[in-house]
Short mmCIF file of C-alpha atoms and ligand atoms in Angstrom, two decimals:
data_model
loop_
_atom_site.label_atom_id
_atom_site.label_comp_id
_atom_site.label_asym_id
_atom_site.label_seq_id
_atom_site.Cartn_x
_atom_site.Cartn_y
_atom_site.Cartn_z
CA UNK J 37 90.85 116.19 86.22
CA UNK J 38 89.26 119.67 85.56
CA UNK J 39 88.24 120.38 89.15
CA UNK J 40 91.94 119.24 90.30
CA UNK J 41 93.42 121.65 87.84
CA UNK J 42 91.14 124.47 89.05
CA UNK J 43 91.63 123.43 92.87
CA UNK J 44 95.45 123.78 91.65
CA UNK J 45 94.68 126.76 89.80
CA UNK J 46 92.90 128.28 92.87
CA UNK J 47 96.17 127.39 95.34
CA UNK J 48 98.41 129.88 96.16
CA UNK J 49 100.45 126.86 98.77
CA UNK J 50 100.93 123.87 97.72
CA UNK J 51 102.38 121.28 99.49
CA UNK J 52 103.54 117.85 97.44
CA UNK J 53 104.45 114.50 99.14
CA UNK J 54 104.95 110.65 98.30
CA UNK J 55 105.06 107.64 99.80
CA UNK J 56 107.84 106.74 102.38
CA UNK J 57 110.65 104.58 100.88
CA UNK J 58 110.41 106.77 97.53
CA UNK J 59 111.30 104.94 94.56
CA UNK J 60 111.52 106.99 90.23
CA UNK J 61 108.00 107.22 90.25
CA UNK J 62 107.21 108.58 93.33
CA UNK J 63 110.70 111.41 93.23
CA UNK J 64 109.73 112.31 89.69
CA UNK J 65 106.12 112.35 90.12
CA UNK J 66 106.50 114.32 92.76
CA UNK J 67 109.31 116.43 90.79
CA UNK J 68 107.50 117.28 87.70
CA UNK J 69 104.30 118.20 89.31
CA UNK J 70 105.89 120.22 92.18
CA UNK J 71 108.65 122.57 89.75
CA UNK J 72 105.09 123.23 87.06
CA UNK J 73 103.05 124.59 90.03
CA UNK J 74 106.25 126.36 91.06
CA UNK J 75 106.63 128.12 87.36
CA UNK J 76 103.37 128.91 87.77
CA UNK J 77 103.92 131.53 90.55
CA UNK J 78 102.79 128.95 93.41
CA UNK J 79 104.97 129.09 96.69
CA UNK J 80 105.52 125.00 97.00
CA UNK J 81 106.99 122.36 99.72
CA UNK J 82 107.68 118.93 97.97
CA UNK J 83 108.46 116.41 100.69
CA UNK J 84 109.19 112.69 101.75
CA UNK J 85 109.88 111.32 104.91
CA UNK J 86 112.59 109.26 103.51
CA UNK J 87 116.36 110.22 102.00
CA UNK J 88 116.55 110.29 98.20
CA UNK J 89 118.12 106.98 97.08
CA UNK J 90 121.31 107.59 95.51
CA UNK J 91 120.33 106.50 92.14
CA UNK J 92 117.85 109.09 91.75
CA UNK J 93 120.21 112.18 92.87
CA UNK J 94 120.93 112.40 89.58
CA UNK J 95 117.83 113.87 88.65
CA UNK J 96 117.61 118.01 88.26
CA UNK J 97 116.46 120.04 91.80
CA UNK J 98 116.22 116.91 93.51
CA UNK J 99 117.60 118.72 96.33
CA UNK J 100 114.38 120.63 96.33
CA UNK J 101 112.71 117.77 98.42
CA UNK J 102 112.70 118.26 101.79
CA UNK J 103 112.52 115.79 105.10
CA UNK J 104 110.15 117.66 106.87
CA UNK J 105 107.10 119.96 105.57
CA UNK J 106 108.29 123.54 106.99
CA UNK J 107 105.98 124.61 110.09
CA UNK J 108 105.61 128.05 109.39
CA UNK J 109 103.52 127.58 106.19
CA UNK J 110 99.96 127.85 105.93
CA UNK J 111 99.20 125.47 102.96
CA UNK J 112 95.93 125.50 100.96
CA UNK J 113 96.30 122.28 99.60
CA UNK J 114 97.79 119.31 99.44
CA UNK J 115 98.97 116.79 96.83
CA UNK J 116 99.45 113.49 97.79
CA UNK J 117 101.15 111.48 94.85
CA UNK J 118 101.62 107.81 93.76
CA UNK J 119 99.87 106.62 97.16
CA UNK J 120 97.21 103.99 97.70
CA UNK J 121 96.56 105.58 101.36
CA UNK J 122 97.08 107.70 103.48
CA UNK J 123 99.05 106.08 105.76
CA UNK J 124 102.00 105.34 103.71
CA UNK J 125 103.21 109.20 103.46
CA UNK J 126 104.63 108.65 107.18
CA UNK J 127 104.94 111.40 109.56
CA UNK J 128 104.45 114.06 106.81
CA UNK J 129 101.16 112.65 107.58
CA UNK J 130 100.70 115.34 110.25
CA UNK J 131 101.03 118.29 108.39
CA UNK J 132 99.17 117.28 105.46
CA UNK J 133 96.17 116.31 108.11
CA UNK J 134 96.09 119.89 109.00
CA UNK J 135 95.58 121.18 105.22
CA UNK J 136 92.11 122.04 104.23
CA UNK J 137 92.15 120.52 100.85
CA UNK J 138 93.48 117.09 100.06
CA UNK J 139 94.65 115.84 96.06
CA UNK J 140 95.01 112.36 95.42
CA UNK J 141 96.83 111.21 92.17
CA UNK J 142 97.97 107.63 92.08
CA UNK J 143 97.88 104.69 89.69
CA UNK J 144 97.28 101.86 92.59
CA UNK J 145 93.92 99.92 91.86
CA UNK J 146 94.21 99.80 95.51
CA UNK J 147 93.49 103.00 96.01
CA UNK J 148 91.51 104.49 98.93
CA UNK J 149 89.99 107.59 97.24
CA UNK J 150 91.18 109.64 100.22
CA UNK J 151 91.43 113.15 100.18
CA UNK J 152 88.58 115.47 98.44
CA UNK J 153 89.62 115.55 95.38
CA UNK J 154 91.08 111.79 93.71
CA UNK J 155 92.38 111.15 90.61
CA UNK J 156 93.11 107.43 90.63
CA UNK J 157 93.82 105.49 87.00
CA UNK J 158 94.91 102.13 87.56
CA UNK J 159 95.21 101.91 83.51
CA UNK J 160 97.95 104.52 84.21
CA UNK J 161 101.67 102.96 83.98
CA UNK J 162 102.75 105.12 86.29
CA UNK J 163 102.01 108.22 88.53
CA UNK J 164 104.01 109.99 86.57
CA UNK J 165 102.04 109.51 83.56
CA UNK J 166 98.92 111.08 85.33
CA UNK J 167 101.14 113.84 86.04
CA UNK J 168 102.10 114.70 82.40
CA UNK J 169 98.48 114.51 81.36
CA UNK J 170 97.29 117.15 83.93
CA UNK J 171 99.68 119.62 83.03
CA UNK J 172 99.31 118.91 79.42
CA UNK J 173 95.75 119.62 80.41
CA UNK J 174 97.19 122.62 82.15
CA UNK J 175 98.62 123.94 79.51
CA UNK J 176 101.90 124.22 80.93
CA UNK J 177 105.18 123.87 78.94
CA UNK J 178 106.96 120.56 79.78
CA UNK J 179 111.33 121.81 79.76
CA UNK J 180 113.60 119.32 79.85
CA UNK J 181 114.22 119.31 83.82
CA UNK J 182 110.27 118.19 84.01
CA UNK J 183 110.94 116.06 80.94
CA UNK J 184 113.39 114.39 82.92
CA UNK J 185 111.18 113.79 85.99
CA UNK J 186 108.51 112.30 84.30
CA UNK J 187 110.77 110.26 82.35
CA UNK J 188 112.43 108.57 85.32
CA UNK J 189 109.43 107.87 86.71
CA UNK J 190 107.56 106.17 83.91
CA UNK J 191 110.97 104.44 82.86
CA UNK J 192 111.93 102.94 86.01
CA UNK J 193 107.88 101.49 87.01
CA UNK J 194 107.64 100.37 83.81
CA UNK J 195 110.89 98.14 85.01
CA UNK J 196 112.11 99.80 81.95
CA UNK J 197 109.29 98.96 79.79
CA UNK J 198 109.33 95.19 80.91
CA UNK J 199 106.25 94.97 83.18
CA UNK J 200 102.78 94.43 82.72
CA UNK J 201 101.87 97.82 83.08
CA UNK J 202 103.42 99.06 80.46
CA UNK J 203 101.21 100.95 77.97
CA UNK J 204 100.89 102.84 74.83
CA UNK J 205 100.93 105.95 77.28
CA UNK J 206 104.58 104.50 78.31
CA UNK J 207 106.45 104.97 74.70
CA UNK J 208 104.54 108.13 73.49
CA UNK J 209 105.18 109.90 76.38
CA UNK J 210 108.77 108.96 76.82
CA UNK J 211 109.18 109.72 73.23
CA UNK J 212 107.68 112.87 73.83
CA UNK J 213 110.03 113.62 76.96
CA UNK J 214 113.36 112.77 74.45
CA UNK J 215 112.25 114.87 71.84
CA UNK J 216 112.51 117.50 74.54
CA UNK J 217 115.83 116.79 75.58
CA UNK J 218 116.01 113.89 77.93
CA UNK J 219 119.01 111.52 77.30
CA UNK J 220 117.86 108.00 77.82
CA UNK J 221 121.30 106.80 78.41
CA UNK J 222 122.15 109.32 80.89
CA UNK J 223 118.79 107.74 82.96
CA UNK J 224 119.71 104.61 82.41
CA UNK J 225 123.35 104.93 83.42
CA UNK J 226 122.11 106.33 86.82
CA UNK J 227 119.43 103.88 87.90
CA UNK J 228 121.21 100.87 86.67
CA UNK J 229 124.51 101.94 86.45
CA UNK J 230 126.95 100.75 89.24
CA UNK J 231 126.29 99.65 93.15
CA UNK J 232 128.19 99.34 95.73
CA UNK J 233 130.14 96.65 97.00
CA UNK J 234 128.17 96.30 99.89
CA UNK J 235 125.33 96.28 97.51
CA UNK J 236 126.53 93.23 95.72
CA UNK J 237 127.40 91.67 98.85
CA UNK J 238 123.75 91.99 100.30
CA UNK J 239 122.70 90.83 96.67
CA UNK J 240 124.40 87.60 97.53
CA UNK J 241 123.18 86.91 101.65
CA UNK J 242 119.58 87.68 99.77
CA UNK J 243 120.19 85.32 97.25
CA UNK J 244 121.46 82.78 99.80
CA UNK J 245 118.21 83.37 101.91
CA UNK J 246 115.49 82.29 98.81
CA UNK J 247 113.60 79.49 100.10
CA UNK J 248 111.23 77.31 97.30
CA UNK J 249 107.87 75.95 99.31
CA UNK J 250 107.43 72.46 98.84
CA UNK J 251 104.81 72.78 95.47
CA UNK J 252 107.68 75.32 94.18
CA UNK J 253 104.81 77.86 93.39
CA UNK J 254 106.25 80.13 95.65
CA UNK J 255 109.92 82.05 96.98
CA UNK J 256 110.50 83.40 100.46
CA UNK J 257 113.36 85.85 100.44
CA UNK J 258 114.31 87.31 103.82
CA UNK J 259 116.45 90.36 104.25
CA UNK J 260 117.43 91.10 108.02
CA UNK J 261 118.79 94.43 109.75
CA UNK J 262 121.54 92.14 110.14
CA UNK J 263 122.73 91.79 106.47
CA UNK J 264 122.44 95.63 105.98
CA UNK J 265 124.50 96.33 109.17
CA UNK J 266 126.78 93.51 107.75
CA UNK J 267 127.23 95.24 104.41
CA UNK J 268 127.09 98.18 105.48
CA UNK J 269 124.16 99.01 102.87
CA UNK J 270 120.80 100.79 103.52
CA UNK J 271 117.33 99.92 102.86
CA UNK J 272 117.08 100.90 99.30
CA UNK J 273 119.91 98.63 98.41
CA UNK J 274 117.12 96.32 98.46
CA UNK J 275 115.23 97.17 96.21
CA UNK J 276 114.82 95.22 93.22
CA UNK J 277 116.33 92.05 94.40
CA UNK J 278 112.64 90.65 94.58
CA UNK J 279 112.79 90.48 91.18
CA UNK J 280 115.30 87.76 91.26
CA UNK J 281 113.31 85.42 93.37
CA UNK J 282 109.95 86.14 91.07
CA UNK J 283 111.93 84.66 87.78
CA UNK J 284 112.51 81.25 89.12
CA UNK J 285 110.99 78.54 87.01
CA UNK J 286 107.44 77.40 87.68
CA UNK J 287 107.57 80.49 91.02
CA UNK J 288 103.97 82.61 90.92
CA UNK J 289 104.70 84.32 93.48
CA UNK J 290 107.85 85.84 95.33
CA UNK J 291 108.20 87.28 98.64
CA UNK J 292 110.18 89.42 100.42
CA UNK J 293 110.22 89.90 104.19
CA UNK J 294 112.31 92.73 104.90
CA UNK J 295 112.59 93.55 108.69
CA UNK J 296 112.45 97.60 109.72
CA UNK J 297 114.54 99.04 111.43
CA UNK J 298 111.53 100.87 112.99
CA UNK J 299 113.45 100.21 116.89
CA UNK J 300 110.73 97.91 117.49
CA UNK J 301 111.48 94.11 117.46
CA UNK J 302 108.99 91.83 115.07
CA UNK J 303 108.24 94.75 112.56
CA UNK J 304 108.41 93.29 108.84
CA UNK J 305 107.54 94.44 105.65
CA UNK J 306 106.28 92.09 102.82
CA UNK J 307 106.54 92.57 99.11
CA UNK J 308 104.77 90.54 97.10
CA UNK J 309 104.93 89.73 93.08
CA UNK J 310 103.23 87.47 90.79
CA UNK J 311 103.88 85.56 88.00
CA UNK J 312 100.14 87.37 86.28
CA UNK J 313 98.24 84.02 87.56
CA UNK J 314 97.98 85.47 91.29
CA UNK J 315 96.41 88.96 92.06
CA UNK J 316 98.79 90.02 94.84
CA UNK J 317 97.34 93.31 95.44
CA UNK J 318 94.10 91.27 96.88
CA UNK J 319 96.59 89.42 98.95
CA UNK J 320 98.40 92.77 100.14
CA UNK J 321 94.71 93.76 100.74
CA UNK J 322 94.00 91.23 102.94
CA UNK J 323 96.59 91.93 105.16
CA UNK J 324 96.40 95.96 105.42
CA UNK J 325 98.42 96.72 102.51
CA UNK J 326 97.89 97.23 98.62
CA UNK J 327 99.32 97.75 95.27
CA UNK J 328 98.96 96.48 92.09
CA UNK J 329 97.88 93.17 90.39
CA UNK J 330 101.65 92.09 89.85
CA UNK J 331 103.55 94.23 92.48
CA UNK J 332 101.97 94.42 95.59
CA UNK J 333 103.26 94.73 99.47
CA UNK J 334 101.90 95.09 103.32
CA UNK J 335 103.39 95.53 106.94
CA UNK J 336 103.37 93.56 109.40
CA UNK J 337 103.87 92.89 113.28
CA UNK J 338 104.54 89.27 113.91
CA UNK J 339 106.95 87.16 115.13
CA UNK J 340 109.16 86.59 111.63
CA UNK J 341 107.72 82.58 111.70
CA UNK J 342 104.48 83.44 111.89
CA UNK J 343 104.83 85.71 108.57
CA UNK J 344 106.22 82.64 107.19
CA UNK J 345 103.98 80.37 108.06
CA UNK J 346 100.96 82.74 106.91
CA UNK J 347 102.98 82.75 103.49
CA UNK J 348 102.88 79.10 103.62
CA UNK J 349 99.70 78.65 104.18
CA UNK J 350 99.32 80.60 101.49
CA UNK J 351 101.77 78.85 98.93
CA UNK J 352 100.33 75.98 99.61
CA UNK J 353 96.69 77.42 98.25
CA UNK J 354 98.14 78.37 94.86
P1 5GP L 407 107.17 97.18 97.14
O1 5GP L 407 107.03 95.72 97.31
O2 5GP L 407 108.18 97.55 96.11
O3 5GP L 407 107.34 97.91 98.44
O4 5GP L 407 105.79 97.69 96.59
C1 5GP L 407 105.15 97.13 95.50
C2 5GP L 407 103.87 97.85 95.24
O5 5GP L 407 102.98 97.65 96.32
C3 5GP L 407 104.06 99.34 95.11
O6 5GP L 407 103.25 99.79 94.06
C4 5GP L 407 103.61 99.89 96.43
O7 5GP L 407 103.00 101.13 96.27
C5 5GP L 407 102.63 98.86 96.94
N1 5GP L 407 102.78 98.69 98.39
C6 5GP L 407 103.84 98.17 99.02
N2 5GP L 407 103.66 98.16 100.35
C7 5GP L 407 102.46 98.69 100.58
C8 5GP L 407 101.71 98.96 101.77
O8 5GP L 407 102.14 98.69 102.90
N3 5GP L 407 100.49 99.52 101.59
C9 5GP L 407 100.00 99.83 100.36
N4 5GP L 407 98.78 100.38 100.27
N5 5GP L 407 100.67 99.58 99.23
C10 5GP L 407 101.87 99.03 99.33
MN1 MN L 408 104.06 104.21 90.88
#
């Protein structure tokens, strides 16, 4: 941590980036980190490849993130947040390749130690709680735009303190982050608070789709480019609705195939999540992906069946 904060220290252009697909952890991580290095005099770029989900607009300076790293910047370093590799930061991928000096901070245990400089804690429940403890090691003083950012982010990957990775870290900190201002209901009322129609409709074709394997140890959920055209929803309307098919009875694992919409045909993603019997990030592993013991996911190009029928063969092994 030392030799990060006096790489930061060092810095005078920072750029900050997350993965594609960004979900609290990644916007506030990103956030929190991004606005400190800011107050402290740096010139900074925070990107993602992706749009911010509407559930996290809410969030102060949001609009500070930008969809593409701007050319004309010579950065001395880079900060790549809440990422197990490389490859998931998309096309921002470019840029960052060009910057001399690479910071990794991420919480994956499937980490790939890229870049020259990695802090990785799995133990972490989120990014976002490596984040607070570097600039509390920084010295910097958290206000309650910060607060908020870090908040979000260990609130909503904690699954609002509900998974397994949720910590002592998770309740000090967010205690920490109310005393200095942050309304929990006013988070709360943003990420859960209402959805779309369309969103409720999709809910419903991706409830339809759940199929049990024959040992019942394992859900298939399938969401097409179809349904989302259908409801008229986008990608992170999606998100979450995993969590449905991972709570039926006697179900260790769940599975989502979601196709892209990358203009290729046969281009799927796979989330995975486990019951705490089954170490899905080793599956995700397997297969070119990563993530975390519980929550894990990889991409594939296959004809849908035969992503099926590898998940079969896997079911049928648990
Ligand atoms: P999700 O299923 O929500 O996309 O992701 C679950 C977890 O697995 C997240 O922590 C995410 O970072 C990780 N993950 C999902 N897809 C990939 C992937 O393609 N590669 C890697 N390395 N991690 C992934
Ligand atoms: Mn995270």
């Amino acid at each position: 941590m030392q030799s990060i904060i006096h790489q930061l220290t060092q810095s005078r252009r920072v750029l900050l980036t997350t993965h594609t697909h960004p979900d609290g952890d990644a916007i506030g991580s990103l956030l929190a980190l991004g606005l400190i290095l800011e107050r402290m005099g740096k010139t900074i770029a925070m990107v993602d490849d992706d749009p911010i989900p509407a559930i996290y607009r809410f969030l102060p300076e949001v609009e500070r993130i930008l969809r593409h790293a701007p050319p004309d910047t010579d950065f001395d370093a880079a900060v790549v947040l809440d990422c197990g590799s490389l490859e998931r930061i998309g096309a921002v991928g470019t840029t960052v390749a060009k910057v001399p000096l690479v910071i990794n901070i991420d919480h994956h245990v499937t980490n790939k130690a890229f870049g020259a400089f990695a802090l990785v804690d799995p133990n972490a429940c989120a990014t976002a709680e490596i984040v607070y403890r570097l600039i509390r090691k920084m010295g910097a003083p958290i206000d309650k735009i910060v607060a908020t950012a870090i908040y979000t982010g260990i609130f909503t990957d904690t699954g609002s303190f509900r998974f397994s990775n949720t910590n002592l870290g998770a309740f000090t900190i967010c205690q920490e982050m109310v005393a200095l201002g942050v309304d929990p209901y006013q988070v709360a009322k943003h990420v859960y608070g209402t959805y779309s129609l369309g969103r409720i409709k999709l809910l419903n074709m991706a409830l339809d789709s759940i199929e049990l394997t024959a040992n019942g140890k394992m859900t298939i959920m399938t969401l097409s480019q179809e349904m989302l055209r259908e409801t008229r929803t986008q990608p992170e309307d999606g998100d979450g609705l995993i969590n449905y098919a991972r709570r039926i009875e006697d179900v260790r694992v769940a599975a989502l195939i979601q196709e892209l919409n990358s203009g290729q045909a046969d281009q799927f993603h796979v989330s995975l999540r486990s019951d705490g019997s089954v170490d899905v990030a080793r599956i995700a592993q397997a297969r070119g992906g990563g993530g975390h013991a519980m929550a894990a996911g990889f991409s594939v190009t296959a004809p849908l069946a035969d992503v099926k029928a590898d998940l079969l063969r896997l079911a049928a092994q648990l």
